[in-house]
PDB file of C-alpha atoms and ligand atoms in Angstrom:
ATOM      1  CA  MET A  15      -2.934   4.641 -24.875  1.00 97.00           C
ATOM      2  CA  LEU A  16      -4.469   5.388 -21.482  1.00 98.00           C
ATOM      3  CA  LEU A  17      -3.236   4.070 -18.150  1.00 98.00           C
ATOM      4  CA  THR A  18      -5.744   3.926 -15.296  1.00 98.00           C
ATOM      5  CA  PHE A  19      -4.951   2.837 -11.747  1.00 98.00           C
ATOM      6  CA  ILE A  20      -7.977   0.803 -10.627  1.00 97.00           C
ATOM      7  CA  GLY A  21      -6.358   0.864  -7.190  1.00 96.00           C
ATOM      8  CA  THR A  22      -3.211   2.244  -5.618  1.00 96.00           C
ATOM      9  CA  GLY A  23      -3.171   0.367  -2.291  1.00 92.00           C
ATOM     10  CA  SER A  24      -0.853  -2.263  -0.887  1.00 91.00           C
ATOM     11  CA  ALA A  25      -1.782  -5.877  -0.151  1.00 88.00           C
ATOM     12  CA  PHE A  26      -2.597  -4.915   3.452  1.00 86.00           C
ATOM     13  CA  SER A  27      -4.348  -1.612   2.792  1.00 86.00           C
ATOM     14  CA  THR A  28      -7.961  -1.174   3.889  1.00 86.00           C
ATOM     15  CA  ILE A  29      -8.225   2.468   2.841  1.00 86.00           C
ATOM     16  CA  PRO A  30     -11.916   3.068   2.039  1.00 86.00           C
ATOM     17  CA  GLY A  31     -12.462   3.542  -1.682  1.00 88.00           C
ATOM     18  CA  ASN A  32      -9.069   2.177  -2.613  1.00 93.00           C
ATOM     19  CA  PHE A  33      -8.077  -1.238  -3.893  1.00 95.00           C
ATOM     20  CA  HIS A  34      -4.953  -3.224  -4.699  1.00 96.00           C
ATOM     21  CA  SER A  35      -2.417  -1.657  -7.066  1.00 96.00           C
ATOM     22  CA  ASN A  36      -3.642  -3.056 -10.379  1.00 98.00           C
ATOM     23  CA  MET A  37      -3.877  -1.020 -13.596  1.00 98.00           C
ATOM     24  CA  LEU A  38      -5.676  -0.887 -16.906  1.00 98.00           C
ATOM     25  CA  PHE A  39      -4.044  -0.053 -20.204  1.00 98.00           C
ATOM     26  CA  GLU A  40      -6.700   1.105 -22.656  1.00 98.00           C
ATOM     27  CA  ALA A  41      -6.422   1.602 -26.396  1.00 97.00           C
ATOM     28  CA  THR A  42      -8.784   1.995 -29.319  1.00 96.00           C
ATOM     29  CA  ASP A  43      -8.853  -0.915 -31.726  1.00 94.00           C
ATOM     30  CA  PRO A  44      -8.127   0.669 -35.137  1.00 90.00           C
ATOM     31  CA  GLU A  45     -10.199  -1.991 -36.898  1.00 91.00           C
ATOM     32  CA  SER A  46     -13.397  -1.901 -34.840  1.00 94.00           C
ATOM     33  CA  GLY A  47     -13.045   1.484 -33.162  1.00 95.00           C
ATOM     34  CA  GLU A  48     -13.805  -0.202 -29.826  1.00 96.00           C
ATOM     35  CA  ILE A  49     -11.901   0.336 -26.585  1.00 97.00           C
ATOM     36  CA  ARG A  50      -9.657  -2.592 -25.618  1.00 98.00           C
ATOM     37  CA  ARG A  51      -8.394  -3.143 -22.081  1.00 98.00           C
ATOM     38  CA  LEU A  52      -5.302  -4.907 -20.795  1.00 98.00           C
ATOM     39  CA  LEU A  53      -5.446  -5.528 -17.043  1.00 98.00           C
ATOM     40  CA  PHE A  54      -2.000  -5.225 -15.474  1.00 98.00           C
ATOM     41  CA  ASP A  55      -2.300  -7.689 -12.585  1.00 98.00           C
ATOM     42  CA  CYS A  56      -5.576  -9.128 -11.365  1.00 98.00           C
ATOM     43  CA  GLY A  57      -5.532  -9.202  -7.572  1.00 98.00           C
ATOM     44  CA  SER A  58      -8.177 -10.325  -5.140  1.00 97.00           C
ATOM     45  CA  ASP A  59      -9.763  -6.828  -5.160  1.00 96.00           C
ATOM     46  CA  ALA A  60     -10.028  -6.728  -8.957  1.00 97.00           C
ATOM     47  CA  ARG A  61     -13.710  -7.465  -9.391  1.00 96.00           C
ATOM     48  CA  TRP A  62     -14.689  -4.697  -6.967  1.00 97.00           C
ATOM     49  CA  ALA A  63     -12.088  -2.277  -8.296  1.00 97.00           C
ATOM     50  CA  LEU A  64     -13.416  -2.786 -11.820  1.00 97.00           C
ATOM     51  CA  ARG A  65     -17.009  -2.550 -10.577  1.00 97.00           C
ATOM     52  CA  ALA A  66     -16.195   0.849  -9.086  1.00 96.00           C
ATOM     53  CA  LEU A  67     -15.328   1.973 -12.641  1.00 96.00           C
ATOM     54  CA  ASP A  68     -18.489   0.364 -14.072  1.00 97.00           C
ATOM     55  CA  LEU A  69     -16.470  -2.426 -15.665  1.00 97.00           C
ATOM     56  CA  GLY A  70     -16.783  -6.199 -15.457  1.00 96.00           C
ATOM     57  CA  TYR A  71     -15.095  -9.379 -16.634  1.00 96.00           C
ATOM     58  CA  ALA A  72     -16.384  -8.938 -20.194  1.00 96.00           C
ATOM     59  CA  ASP A  73     -14.590  -5.588 -20.501  1.00 97.00           C
ATOM     60  CA  ILE A  74     -11.177  -7.204 -20.026  1.00 98.00           C
ATOM     61  CA  ASP A  75      -9.497  -8.173 -23.298  1.00 97.00           C
ATOM     62  CA  ALA A  76      -6.122  -9.320 -21.936  1.00 98.00           C
ATOM     63  CA  VAL A  77      -4.252  -9.727 -18.638  1.00 98.00           C
ATOM     64  CA  TYR A  78      -0.607  -9.428 -17.645  1.00 98.00           C
ATOM     65  CA  VAL A  79       0.793 -10.908 -14.440  1.00 98.00           C
ATOM     66  CA  SER A  80       3.855  -9.318 -12.805  1.00 98.00           C
ATOM     67  CA  HIS A  81       4.301 -11.722  -9.877  1.00 98.00           C
ATOM     68  CA  LEU A  82       2.434 -14.215  -7.745  1.00 98.00           C
ATOM     69  CA  HIS A  83       1.245 -12.357  -4.643  1.00 98.00           C
ATOM     70  CA  GLY A  84      -2.515 -12.507  -4.044  1.00 97.00           C
ATOM     71  CA  ASP A  85      -2.992  -8.782  -4.576  1.00 96.00           C
ATOM     72  CA  HIS A  86      -1.695  -9.338  -8.117  1.00 98.00           C
ATOM     73  CA  VAL A  87      -3.060 -12.765  -9.109  1.00 98.00           C
ATOM     74  CA  GLY A  88      -5.818 -13.488  -6.540  1.00 98.00           C
ATOM     75  CA  GLY A  89      -8.565 -12.337  -8.927  1.00 98.00           C
ATOM     76  CA  LEU A  90      -7.634 -14.653 -11.786  1.00 98.00           C
ATOM     77  CA  GLU A  91      -9.898 -17.423 -10.465  1.00 98.00           C
ATOM     78  CA  TRP A  92     -12.863 -15.037 -10.649  1.00 98.00           C
ATOM     79  CA  LEU A  93     -11.873 -13.701 -14.070  1.00 98.00           C
ATOM     80  CA  GLY A  94     -11.059 -17.072 -15.625  1.00 98.00           C
ATOM     81  CA  LEU A  95     -14.055 -18.988 -14.283  1.00 97.00           C
ATOM     82  CA  LYS A  96     -16.570 -16.220 -14.906  1.00 96.00           C
ATOM     83  CA  SER A  97     -15.324 -15.872 -18.444  1.00 96.00           C
ATOM     84  CA  TYR A  98     -15.428 -19.636 -18.936  1.00 96.00           C
ATOM     85  CA  PHE A  99     -18.961 -20.088 -17.619  1.00 94.00           C
ATOM     86  CA  MET A 100     -20.618 -16.748 -18.443  1.00 94.00           C
ATOM     87  CA  GLY A 101     -18.667 -15.992 -21.587  1.00 87.00           C
ATOM     88  CA  GLN A 102     -19.310 -19.337 -23.319  1.00 86.00           C
ATOM     89  CA  GLY A 103     -15.802 -20.620 -22.787  1.00 84.00           C
ATOM     90  CA  LYS A 104     -14.086 -17.430 -23.882  1.00 89.00           C
ATOM     91  CA  ARG A 105     -10.396 -17.539 -22.998  1.00 96.00           C
ATOM     92  CA  ILE A 106      -8.860 -14.182 -22.202  1.00 98.00           C
ATOM     93  CA  PRO A 107      -5.259 -13.752 -23.437  1.00 98.00           C
ATOM     94  CA  LEU A 108      -2.894 -13.992 -20.457  1.00 98.00           C
ATOM     95  CA  PHE A 109       0.663 -12.699 -20.818  1.00 98.00           C
ATOM     96  CA  VAL A 110       2.849 -14.327 -18.206  1.00 98.00           C
ATOM     97  CA  PRO A 111       6.624 -14.119 -17.628  1.00 98.00           C
ATOM     98  CA  GLU A 112       8.033 -17.532 -18.475  1.00 98.00           C
ATOM     99  CA  PRO A 113       9.299 -18.441 -14.952  1.00 98.00           C
ATOM    100  CA  LEU A 114       5.825 -17.785 -13.499  1.00 98.00           C
ATOM    101  CA  ARG A 115       3.849 -19.971 -15.890  1.00 98.00           C
ATOM    102  CA  ARG A 116       4.110 -23.234 -13.946  1.00 98.00           C
ATOM    103  CA  PRO A 117       3.870 -21.872 -10.372  1.00 98.00           C
ATOM    104  CA  LEU A 118       0.960 -19.617 -11.340  1.00 98.00           C
ATOM    105  CA  TRP A 119      -1.062 -22.718 -12.072  1.00 98.00           C
ATOM    106  CA  GLU A 120       0.444 -25.267  -9.684  1.00 98.00           C
ATOM    107  CA  ASN A 121       0.845 -23.012  -6.634  1.00 98.00           C
ATOM    108  CA  CYS A 122      -1.843 -20.356  -7.057  1.00 98.00           C
ATOM    109  CA  LEU A 123      -4.783 -21.368  -9.247  1.00 98.00           C
ATOM    110  CA  LYS A 124      -5.041 -25.137  -9.693  1.00 98.00           C
ATOM    111  CA  GLY A 125      -6.861 -25.845  -6.413  1.00 98.00           C
ATOM    112  CA  GLY A 126      -9.870 -23.752  -7.321  1.00 97.00           C
ATOM    113  CA  MET A 127      -9.875 -23.975 -11.097  1.00 98.00           C
ATOM    114  CA  GLU A 128      -8.772 -27.471 -12.075  1.00 98.00           C
ATOM    115  CA  LEU A 129     -12.125 -29.258 -12.131  1.00 97.00           C
ATOM    116  CA  LEU A 130     -14.392 -28.090 -14.934  1.00 96.00           C
ATOM    117  CA  ASP A 131     -17.479 -29.572 -16.565  1.00 94.00           C
ATOM    118  CA  PHE A 132     -15.416 -31.725 -18.960  1.00 95.00           C
ATOM    119  CA  GLY A 133     -12.885 -32.991 -16.425  1.00 97.00           C
ATOM    120  CA  LEU A 134      -9.471 -31.758 -15.335  1.00 98.00           C
ATOM    121  CA  ALA A 135      -8.323 -28.472 -16.795  1.00 97.00           C
ATOM    122  CA  ASP A 136      -4.993 -26.767 -17.245  1.00 97.00           C
ATOM    123  CA  LEU A 137      -4.310 -23.026 -17.304  1.00 98.00           C
ATOM    124  CA  SER A 138      -4.611 -23.081 -21.083  1.00 97.00           C
ATOM    125  CA  HIS A 139      -8.243 -24.239 -20.882  1.00 97.00           C
ATOM    126  CA  LEU A 140      -9.103 -21.043 -19.038  1.00 97.00           C
ATOM    127  CA  PHE A 141      -6.789 -18.466 -20.559  1.00 98.00           C
ATOM    128  CA  GLU A 142      -5.065 -18.053 -23.904  1.00 98.00           C
ATOM    129  CA  VAL A 143      -1.611 -18.229 -22.361  1.00 98.00           C
ATOM    130  CA  GLU A 144       1.343 -16.437 -23.909  1.00 98.00           C
ATOM    131  CA  GLU A 145       4.642 -16.951 -22.088  1.00 98.00           C
ATOM    132  CA  VAL A 146       7.075 -14.059 -22.299  1.00 98.00           C
ATOM    133  CA  ALA A 147      10.820 -14.544 -21.861  1.00 98.00           C
ATOM    134  CA  THR A 148      12.214 -12.323 -19.117  1.00 98.00           C
ATOM    135  CA  ASP A 149      14.501 -10.476 -21.550  1.00 98.00           C
ATOM    136  CA  ASP A 150      11.788 -10.046 -24.145  1.00 98.00           C
ATOM    137  CA  SER A 151       8.543  -8.165 -24.721  1.00 98.00           C
ATOM    138  CA  PHE A 152       4.944  -8.873 -25.571  1.00 98.00           C
ATOM    139  CA  THR A 153       2.876  -6.816 -27.974  1.00 98.00           C
ATOM    140  CA  TRP A 154      -0.641  -5.619 -27.297  1.00 98.00           C
ATOM    141  CA  MET A 155      -2.536  -3.100 -29.435  1.00 96.00           C
ATOM    142  CA  GLY A 156       0.687  -2.121 -31.173  1.00 95.00           C
ATOM    143  CA  ALA A 157       2.545  -1.396 -27.924  1.00 97.00           C
ATOM    144  CA  HIS A 158       5.651  -3.383 -27.050  1.00 98.00           C
ATOM    145  CA  PHE A 159       5.766  -4.117 -23.327  1.00 98.00           C
ATOM    146  CA  HIS A 160       9.370  -4.959 -22.434  1.00 98.00           C
ATOM    147  CA  LEU A 161       9.716  -6.974 -19.254  1.00 98.00           C
ATOM    148  CA  VAL A 162      11.691  -5.352 -16.433  1.00 98.00           C
ATOM    149  CA  PRO A 163      12.901  -8.060 -14.010  1.00 98.00           C
ATOM    150  CA  LEU A 164      13.260  -6.615 -10.507  1.00 98.00           C
ATOM    151  CA  VAL A 165      13.850  -8.197  -7.115  1.00 98.00           C
ATOM    152  CA  HIS A 166      10.769  -8.103  -4.882  1.00 98.00           C
ATOM    153  CA  LEU A 167      11.817 -10.301  -1.939  1.00 97.00           C
ATOM    154  CA  ARG A 168      15.058 -11.682  -0.569  1.00 96.00           C
ATOM    155  CA  GLY A 169      14.854 -14.637   1.819  1.00 94.00           C
ATOM    156  CA  GLY A 170      18.135 -16.325   2.611  1.00 94.00           C
ATOM    157  CA  ALA A 171      19.575 -17.512  -0.681  1.00 94.00           C
ATOM    158  CA  TYR A 172      16.223 -17.151  -2.417  1.00 96.00           C
ATOM    159  CA  LEU A 173      14.831 -14.331  -4.525  1.00 97.00           C
ATOM    160  CA  MET A 174      11.319 -13.517  -5.586  1.00 98.00           C
ATOM    161  CA  TRP A 175      11.222 -11.620  -8.845  1.00 98.00           C
ATOM    162  CA  SER A 176       8.574  -9.268 -10.081  1.00 98.00           C
ATOM    163  CA  TYR A 177       8.390  -8.210 -13.711  1.00 98.00           C
ATOM    164  CA  GLY A 178       7.546  -4.586 -14.386  1.00 98.00           C
ATOM    165  CA  VAL A 179       7.168  -3.246 -17.912  1.00 98.00           C
ATOM    166  CA  PHE A 180       8.729  -0.539 -20.072  1.00 98.00           C
ATOM    167  CA  LEU A 181       7.077   0.838 -23.196  1.00 98.00           C
ATOM    168  CA  GLU A 182       7.656   3.674 -25.628  1.00 97.00           C
ATOM    169  CA  THR A 183       4.818   6.093 -26.277  1.00 97.00           C
ATOM    170  CA  GLU A 184       4.337   9.672 -27.391  1.00 96.00           C
ATOM    171  CA  VAL A 185       5.297  10.876 -23.889  1.00 96.00           C
ATOM    172  CA  GLY A 186       8.589   8.959 -24.129  1.00 97.00           C
ATOM    173  CA  GLY A 187       9.788   5.903 -22.244  1.00 98.00           C
ATOM    174  CA  VAL A 188       7.301   4.763 -19.601  1.00 98.00           C
ATOM    175  CA  LEU A 189       8.402   2.521 -16.713  1.00 98.00           C
ATOM    176  CA  LEU A 190       5.896   0.717 -14.491  1.00 98.00           C
ATOM    177  CA  THR A 191       7.983  -1.007 -11.845  1.00 98.00           C
ATOM    178  CA  SER A 192       5.482  -3.437 -10.267  1.00 98.00           C
ATOM    179  CA  ASP A 193       6.401  -4.494  -6.710  1.00 97.00           C
ATOM    180  CA  CYS A 194      10.141  -4.117  -6.174  1.00 98.00           C
ATOM    181  CA  ARG A 195      12.841  -3.506  -3.634  1.00 98.00           C
ATOM    182  CA  PHE A 196      14.989  -0.413  -3.923  1.00 98.00           C
ATOM    183  CA  GLU A 197      17.977  -2.039  -5.629  1.00 98.00           C
ATOM    184  CA  ARG A 198      19.662   0.637  -7.689  1.00 98.00           C
ATOM    185  CA  ASP A 199      21.933  -1.596  -9.708  1.00 97.00           C
ATOM    186  CA  ARG A 200      18.853  -3.086 -11.340  1.00 97.00           C
ATOM    187  CA  LEU A 201      16.710   0.043 -11.391  1.00 98.00           C
ATOM    188  CA  ASP A 202      19.227   2.635 -12.577  1.00 98.00           C
ATOM    189  CA  PRO A 203      19.386   1.576 -16.254  1.00 98.00           C
ATOM    190  CA  TRP A 204      15.598   1.827 -16.447  1.00 98.00           C
ATOM    191  CA  TYR A 205      15.486   5.154 -14.595  1.00 98.00           C
ATOM    192  CA  ALA A 206      17.911   6.472 -17.216  1.00 98.00           C
ATOM    193  CA  LYS A 207      15.773   5.296 -20.141  1.00 98.00           C
ATOM    194  CA  ALA A 208      12.441   6.422 -18.730  1.00 98.00           C
ATOM    195  CA  ASP A 209      10.781   9.805 -19.101  1.00 98.00           C
ATOM    196  CA  LEU A 210       7.825   8.848 -16.907  1.00 98.00           C
ATOM    197  CA  ILE A 211       7.982   6.384 -14.019  1.00 98.00           C
ATOM    198  CA  PHE A 212       5.252   4.772 -11.941  1.00 98.00           C
ATOM    199  CA  HIS A 213       7.060   3.431  -8.881  1.00 98.00           C
ATOM    200  CA  ASP A 214       6.178   1.003  -6.119  1.00 98.00           C
ATOM    201  CA  CYS A 215       6.400   3.007  -2.891  1.00 97.00           C
ATOM    202  CA  GLU A 216       5.891   1.695   0.607  1.00 95.00           C
ATOM    203  CA  THR A 217       4.657   4.175   3.188  1.00 92.00           C
ATOM    204  CA  MET A 218       4.612   2.007   6.335  1.00 88.00           C
ATOM    205  CA  GLU A 219       6.483   3.344   9.321  1.00 86.00           C
ATOM    206  CA  VAL A 220       8.594   0.194   9.542  1.00 85.00           C
ATOM    207  CA  PRO A 221       9.954  -0.836   6.125  1.00 90.00           C
ATOM    208  CA  SER A 222       9.075  -4.417   5.152  1.00 91.00           C
ATOM    209  CA  GLY A 223      12.079  -4.898   2.871  1.00 93.00           C
ATOM    210  CA  ALA A 224       9.734  -6.057   0.093  1.00 96.00           C
ATOM    211  CA  HIS A 225       9.127  -2.645  -1.474  1.00 97.00           C
ATOM    212  CA  ALA A 226      11.010   0.515  -2.269  1.00 97.00           C
ATOM    213  CA  HIS A 227      10.259   2.705   0.733  1.00 96.00           C
ATOM    214  CA  PHE A 228       9.458   6.407   0.449  1.00 96.00           C
ATOM    215  CA  HIS A 229      12.533   7.245   2.527  1.00 95.00           C
ATOM    216  CA  GLU A 230      14.738   5.273   0.102  1.00 97.00           C
ATOM    217  CA  LEU A 231      13.166   6.831  -2.981  1.00 98.00           C
ATOM    218  CA  ALA A 232      13.670  10.279  -1.457  1.00 98.00           C
ATOM    219  CA  THR A 233      17.446   9.680  -1.742  1.00 98.00           C
ATOM    220  CA  LEU A 234      17.249   9.553  -5.561  1.00 98.00           C
ATOM    221  CA  GLU A 235      18.768  12.364  -7.566  1.00 98.00           C
ATOM    222  CA  PRO A 236      16.291  15.231  -8.228  1.00 98.00           C
ATOM    223  CA  GLY A 237      16.331  14.522 -11.974  1.00 98.00           C
ATOM    224  CA  ILE A 238      14.993  11.023 -11.339  1.00 98.00           C
ATOM    225  CA  ARG A 239      12.509  12.030  -8.645  1.00 98.00           C
ATOM    226  CA  GLN A 240      10.887  14.567 -10.950  1.00 98.00           C
ATOM    227  CA  LYS A 241       9.895  11.754 -13.350  1.00 98.00           C
ATOM    228  CA  ILE A 242       8.214   9.609 -10.672  1.00 98.00           C
ATOM    229  CA  TRP A 243       4.606   9.023  -9.686  1.00 98.00           C
ATOM    230  CA  LEU A 244       4.325   6.904  -6.524  1.00 98.00           C
ATOM    231  CA  TYR A 245       1.793   4.151  -5.807  1.00 97.00           C
ATOM    232  CA  HIS A 246       1.202   1.084  -3.576  1.00 93.00           C
ATOM    233  CA  MET A 247       0.301   2.998  -0.433  1.00 85.00           C
ATOM    234  CA  ASN A 248      -0.223   1.403   2.951  1.00 83.00           C
ATOM    235  CA  CYS A 249      -2.030   4.129   4.830  1.00 79.00           C
ATOM    236  CA  ILE A 250      -4.139   7.226   4.407  1.00 78.00           C
ATOM    237  CA  GLU A 251      -1.480   9.504   5.833  1.00 83.00           C
ATOM    238  CA  ARG A 252       1.216  10.011   3.236  1.00 89.00           C
ATOM    239  CA  PRO A 253       4.512  11.789   3.229  1.00 94.00           C
ATOM    240  CA  ASP A 254       4.778  14.997   1.185  1.00 96.00           C
ATOM    241  CA  ALA A 255       5.579  13.614  -2.267  1.00 97.00           C
ATOM    242  CA  GLN A 256       5.649  16.874  -4.185  1.00 97.00           C
ATOM    243  CA  GLY A 257       7.579  18.596  -1.416  1.00 98.00           C
ATOM    244  CA  ASN A 258      10.196  15.876  -1.893  1.00 98.00           C
ATOM    245  CA  GLY A 259      10.432  16.462  -5.635  1.00 98.00           C
ATOM    246  CA  PHE A 260       8.171  13.666  -6.907  1.00 98.00           C
ATOM    247  CA  LEU A 261       5.224  14.160  -9.261  1.00 98.00           C
ATOM    248  CA  GLY A 262       2.920  12.921  -6.508  1.00 97.00           C
ATOM    249  CA  PHE A 263       1.015   9.915  -5.248  1.00 97.00           C
ATOM    250  CA  VAL A 264      -1.344   8.371  -7.791  1.00 97.00           C
ATOM    251  CA  GLU A 265      -4.975   8.638  -6.703  1.00 95.00           C
ATOM    252  CA  PRO A 266      -7.320   5.631  -7.032  1.00 94.00           C
ATOM    253  CA  GLY A 267      -8.968   5.776 -10.451  1.00 96.00           C
ATOM    254  CA  GLN A 268      -6.440   8.334 -11.746  1.00 97.00           C
ATOM    255  CA  ARG A 269      -5.926   8.167 -15.496  1.00 98.00           C
ATOM    256  CA  PHE A 270      -2.849   9.085 -17.503  1.00 98.00           C
ATOM    257  CA  ASP A 271      -2.863   9.771 -21.226  1.00 98.00           C
ATOM    258  CA  LEU A 272       0.304   8.199 -22.624  1.00 98.00           C
ATOM    259  CA  GLY A 273      -0.449   9.282 -26.196  1.00 96.00           C
ATOM    260  CA  ALA A 274       0.169   7.103 -29.214  1.00 95.00           C
ATOM    261  CA  VAL A 275       2.415   4.070 -28.842  1.00 93.00           C
ATOM    262  CA  ARG A 276       5.701   3.779 -30.684  1.00 87.00           C
TER     263      ARG A 276
HETATM  264 ZN1   ZN B  22       4.022  -8.293  -4.188  1.00 71.35          ZN
END
């Protein structure tokens, strides 16, 4: 299983040559021998980020959605409609955490995708939707992606959740946080289980409160920091990740070989 960051930027980033923090999991189909690709989040940069890697809508075999910000779901209109019209109605499998299923359609996609050639559509006309319970996992190419519910935003009494994933591969437990605040009571059990961590990391001077900030992550114990790759950058100038005991900042297009899945 390979993990490629098609971008490592934040929602606001305009770093040349970088795109939103979306990823590709790639695996070889044992039956056909062909490469299969699961897109982890499909933000509004996705079509250009994929183009930069010589990939297009037809190369995407499945999509997972972690939360409903535009840099994570804003490309689904492009992907769904292009696949519907150019791919002869092909519906790409879409894994979606159960609480996001309704608002993904009603609040994010319906306005631009509802009217099709036959009449009024639902999300299931455009994608092969598979809801995933927040304490469960979905399986793709033999890998079990366990959902990792984390708090992304706090506003008054309200929370916005984002659902990272945890999977077991040859390199051990792999945690991909998705966008999340630095809330240790929720993160610590996953830090303990993981051997390799890809962590949301804000680098803005003034913390937004929506993301784990570099200065917060730098307070982690050395044993945790040494398992962490950082991503979701805001600016070209970055703090010294390796000097602070992290593995580094992920570069746009960087690929990680996770080995065989377990
Ligand atoms: Zn977000």
